Amino acid sequence: MHPDIKQVLITQAQIAAKVKELGQRISRDYEGKEPVLVGALNGAVVFLSDLMRCLTIPCTVDFVHWSSYGKTTSSTGVFRILKDLSENVESRHVLIVEDIVDTGLTLHYLLENVRSRNVASVRVAALLDKPSRRRIEVPIDYKGFEVPDEFVVGYGLDFALQYRNLPFIGVLKPEIYAGTDTPPDEVEARE
Ligand code: IMP
Ligand code: MG
């Protein structure tokens, strides 16, 4: 446990078991294929690195880093692409790997972007789903856990760039972000 954490929502062991299960499903579904895993930086790195080691099929890995222009513009889905795909994904089976789907806006536009590249297929793996916050419908083909409408950190997810290294998913003590003039949602919108 960490002094800034109010509650552990998902333990390290629960995450490991779920990632293994998702890896087995993905390996079965992509049998005979060689998907490219596209991780959304920075939050998805921990999930992606564990997930890829649970795959028994050949795969390649690439990353994108999209940053929304702040809370207001985020809601209109305007993003700055800090890092685009490095490889050409035309005719590839793309598996987008996300840490959490919240409003769904990031994933929606990422899916549109990937689909426009003449890929063979595109699917989504997301460790966490916060359905109560959804503003646009998005498909999640491989889902880890649903979480309540609370700001969570750990296993890749941050608050103010911190806590990504925690091996579990936890809820921050309110006093950690009380007193900052940036509520978690807006901090996230910078990312
Ligand atoms: P969306 O575009 O609103 O679905 O936001 C997706 C991104 O917001 C995720 O990839 C995360 O980086 C971030 N995010 C959303 N909810 C949380 C949270 O509870 N903790 C940390 N990051 C979050
Ligand atoms: Mg993210």
XYZ file of C-alpha atoms and ligand atoms in Angstrom:
215
model
C 0.000 0.000 0.000
C 1.096 3.564 -0.660
C 0.443 6.465 1.772
C -1.423 8.483 -0.895
C -3.803 5.638 -1.749
C -7.234 5.475 -0.122
C -8.219 2.071 -1.433
C -6.864 -0.673 -3.658
C -9.518 -1.430 -6.266
C -7.712 -4.165 -8.192
C -4.781 -6.068 -6.761
C -1.575 -7.006 -8.530
C -2.657 -10.676 -8.517
C -6.085 -9.871 -9.984
C -4.461 -7.831 -12.755
C -1.957 -10.587 -13.546
C -4.701 -13.214 -13.799
C -6.828 -11.010 -16.051
C -3.951 -10.043 -18.338
C -3.063 -13.715 -18.751
C -6.686 -14.538 -19.619
C -6.856 -11.690 -22.162
C -3.546 -12.826 -23.650
C -4.887 -16.336 -24.125
C -8.071 -15.054 -25.801
C -6.119 -12.761 -28.093
C -3.693 -15.553 -28.995
C -6.608 -17.819 -29.917
C -8.445 -15.136 -31.892
C -5.344 -14.135 -33.872
C -4.086 -17.664 -34.510
C -2.212 -17.701 -37.829
C -2.006 -13.899 -37.896
C 0.652 -11.451 -36.773
C -1.068 -8.461 -35.204
C 0.571 -5.134 -34.469
C -0.126 -3.972 -30.940
C -0.545 -0.208 -30.851
C -0.068 1.154 -27.346
C -1.420 4.569 -26.396
C 1.346 6.387 -24.528
C 1.934 6.919 -21.736
C -0.699 5.130 -19.713
C -0.814 1.864 -21.651
C 2.873 0.939 -21.413
C 2.570 -1.232 -18.324
C -0.486 -3.109 -19.572
C 1.010 -3.539 -23.038
C 4.320 -4.854 -21.761
C 2.614 -7.472 -19.584
C 0.013 -8.356 -22.222
C 2.524 -8.951 -25.012
C 4.375 -11.455 -22.843
C 1.138 -13.422 -22.471
C 0.761 -13.777 -26.260
C 1.801 -17.021 -27.889
C 1.429 -15.669 -31.444
C 3.991 -13.545 -33.271
C 3.306 -9.819 -32.996
C 4.946 -6.449 -33.438
C 4.589 -3.373 -31.263
C 4.128 0.292 -32.048
C 3.037 3.359 -30.068
C 1.069 6.541 -30.516
C 1.008 9.515 -28.175
C -2.037 11.726 -28.468
C -2.538 14.740 -26.288
C -5.859 16.517 -26.013
C -5.814 20.301 -26.079
C -7.301 20.633 -22.600
C -10.643 19.886 -21.104
C -12.764 22.100 -23.340
C -11.223 21.083 -26.602
C -10.920 17.497 -25.411
C -14.693 17.308 -25.399
C -14.722 18.234 -29.068
C -12.060 15.614 -29.697
C -9.240 17.866 -30.821
C -5.898 16.179 -30.296
C -2.271 16.986 -30.846
C -0.326 13.994 -32.129
C 2.942 14.004 -30.172
C 3.958 10.693 -31.671
C 2.384 8.969 -34.637
C 2.781 5.320 -35.590
C 6.345 4.512 -36.601
C 5.446 1.639 -38.913
C 3.152 1.386 -41.917
C 0.096 -0.538 -40.732
C -1.585 -0.950 -44.117
C -3.038 -4.492 -44.438
C -2.080 -5.264 -40.833
C -4.302 -6.537 -38.030
C -4.145 -3.705 -35.515
C -4.871 -4.219 -31.834
C -5.104 -0.900 -30.005
C -4.016 -1.227 -26.381
C -5.418 1.350 -23.935
C -5.137 1.740 -20.186
C -8.664 3.050 -19.589
C -11.655 4.104 -21.640
C -13.340 7.036 -19.968
C -15.381 9.399 -22.179
C -14.351 7.276 -25.165
C -13.230 10.281 -27.184
C -9.556 9.340 -27.415
C -10.385 5.833 -28.532
C -13.044 7.008 -30.984
C -10.650 9.264 -32.865
C -7.781 6.804 -32.606
C -9.999 4.149 -34.180
C -10.975 6.521 -36.987
C -7.333 7.353 -37.570
C -6.261 3.706 -37.710
C -9.212 2.697 -39.916
C -8.270 5.364 -42.448
C -4.955 3.562 -43.063
C -6.461 0.578 -44.909
C -5.755 -1.910 -42.160
C -6.912 -5.524 -42.398
C -8.739 -5.212 -39.072
C -8.754 -3.169 -35.906
C -9.738 -4.214 -32.414
C -9.337 -2.764 -28.938
C -7.904 -4.108 -25.703
C -8.483 -1.901 -22.658
C -7.504 -2.836 -19.138
C -10.133 -0.601 -17.539
C -13.554 0.653 -18.548
C -15.396 3.492 -16.805
C -18.751 3.182 -18.591
C -20.557 5.778 -16.466
C -18.441 8.506 -18.069
C -18.948 7.508 -21.693
C -19.811 10.284 -24.139
C -19.392 8.345 -27.341
C -19.913 4.674 -28.003
C -16.730 2.716 -28.677
C -16.106 -1.011 -29.065
C -13.919 -2.760 -26.484
C -13.123 -6.246 -27.736
C -10.877 -7.277 -24.852
C -11.800 -5.664 -21.562
C -10.088 -6.158 -18.213
C -12.233 -4.582 -15.517
C -15.038 -2.084 -15.121
C -14.313 0.626 -12.572
C -16.658 3.081 -10.853
C -16.583 6.807 -11.543
C -13.492 7.477 -9.445
C -10.099 8.713 -10.480
C -7.785 5.709 -10.394
C -4.003 5.460 -10.543
C -1.360 2.787 -10.806
C -0.350 0.135 -13.320
C 0.426 2.861 -15.847
C -2.268 5.370 -14.907
C -1.163 8.656 -13.423
C -2.263 11.671 -11.475
C -0.054 14.689 -12.266
C 2.433 12.301 -13.886
C 2.885 10.314 -10.660
C 1.858 6.838 -9.456
C 2.254 5.018 -12.781
C 4.686 2.617 -11.134
C 2.245 1.278 -8.526
C 1.666 -2.419 -9.256
C -2.081 -2.234 -8.427
C -5.038 -0.024 -9.391
C -6.003 2.272 -6.546
C -8.049 5.332 -5.666
C -6.158 8.411 -4.489
C -6.915 10.044 -1.155
C -8.951 13.199 -1.917
C -6.460 15.373 -0.003
C -3.812 14.530 -2.598
C -5.605 16.513 -5.259
C -7.488 18.847 -2.891
C -5.631 22.136 -2.804
C -4.395 21.810 -6.347
C -6.379 23.984 -8.695
C -6.362 21.187 -11.233
C -8.848 18.402 -10.638
C -7.773 14.997 -11.929
C -9.886 15.214 -15.070
C -8.115 18.328 -16.260
C -4.703 17.041 -15.430
C -5.528 14.019 -17.498
C -6.734 16.165 -20.367
C -3.187 17.470 -20.732
C -1.815 14.041 -21.366
P -11.120 9.395 -22.730
O -10.707 10.025 -24.029
O -11.953 10.329 -21.897
O -11.755 8.041 -22.871
O -9.818 9.262 -21.855
C -8.940 8.271 -22.008
C -7.657 8.632 -21.303
O -7.880 9.438 -20.133
C -7.014 7.372 -20.784
O -6.178 6.801 -21.752
C -6.265 7.854 -19.568
O -4.960 8.252 -19.949
C -7.051 9.036 -19.065
N -7.884 8.709 -17.887
C -9.212 8.594 -17.857
N -9.658 8.259 -16.633
C -8.555 8.167 -15.858
C -8.350 7.816 -14.459
O -9.270 7.525 -13.668
N -7.066 7.815 -14.039
C -6.007 8.115 -14.855
N -6.153 8.409 -16.157
C -7.421 8.448 -16.667
Mg -4.118 7.324 -21.932
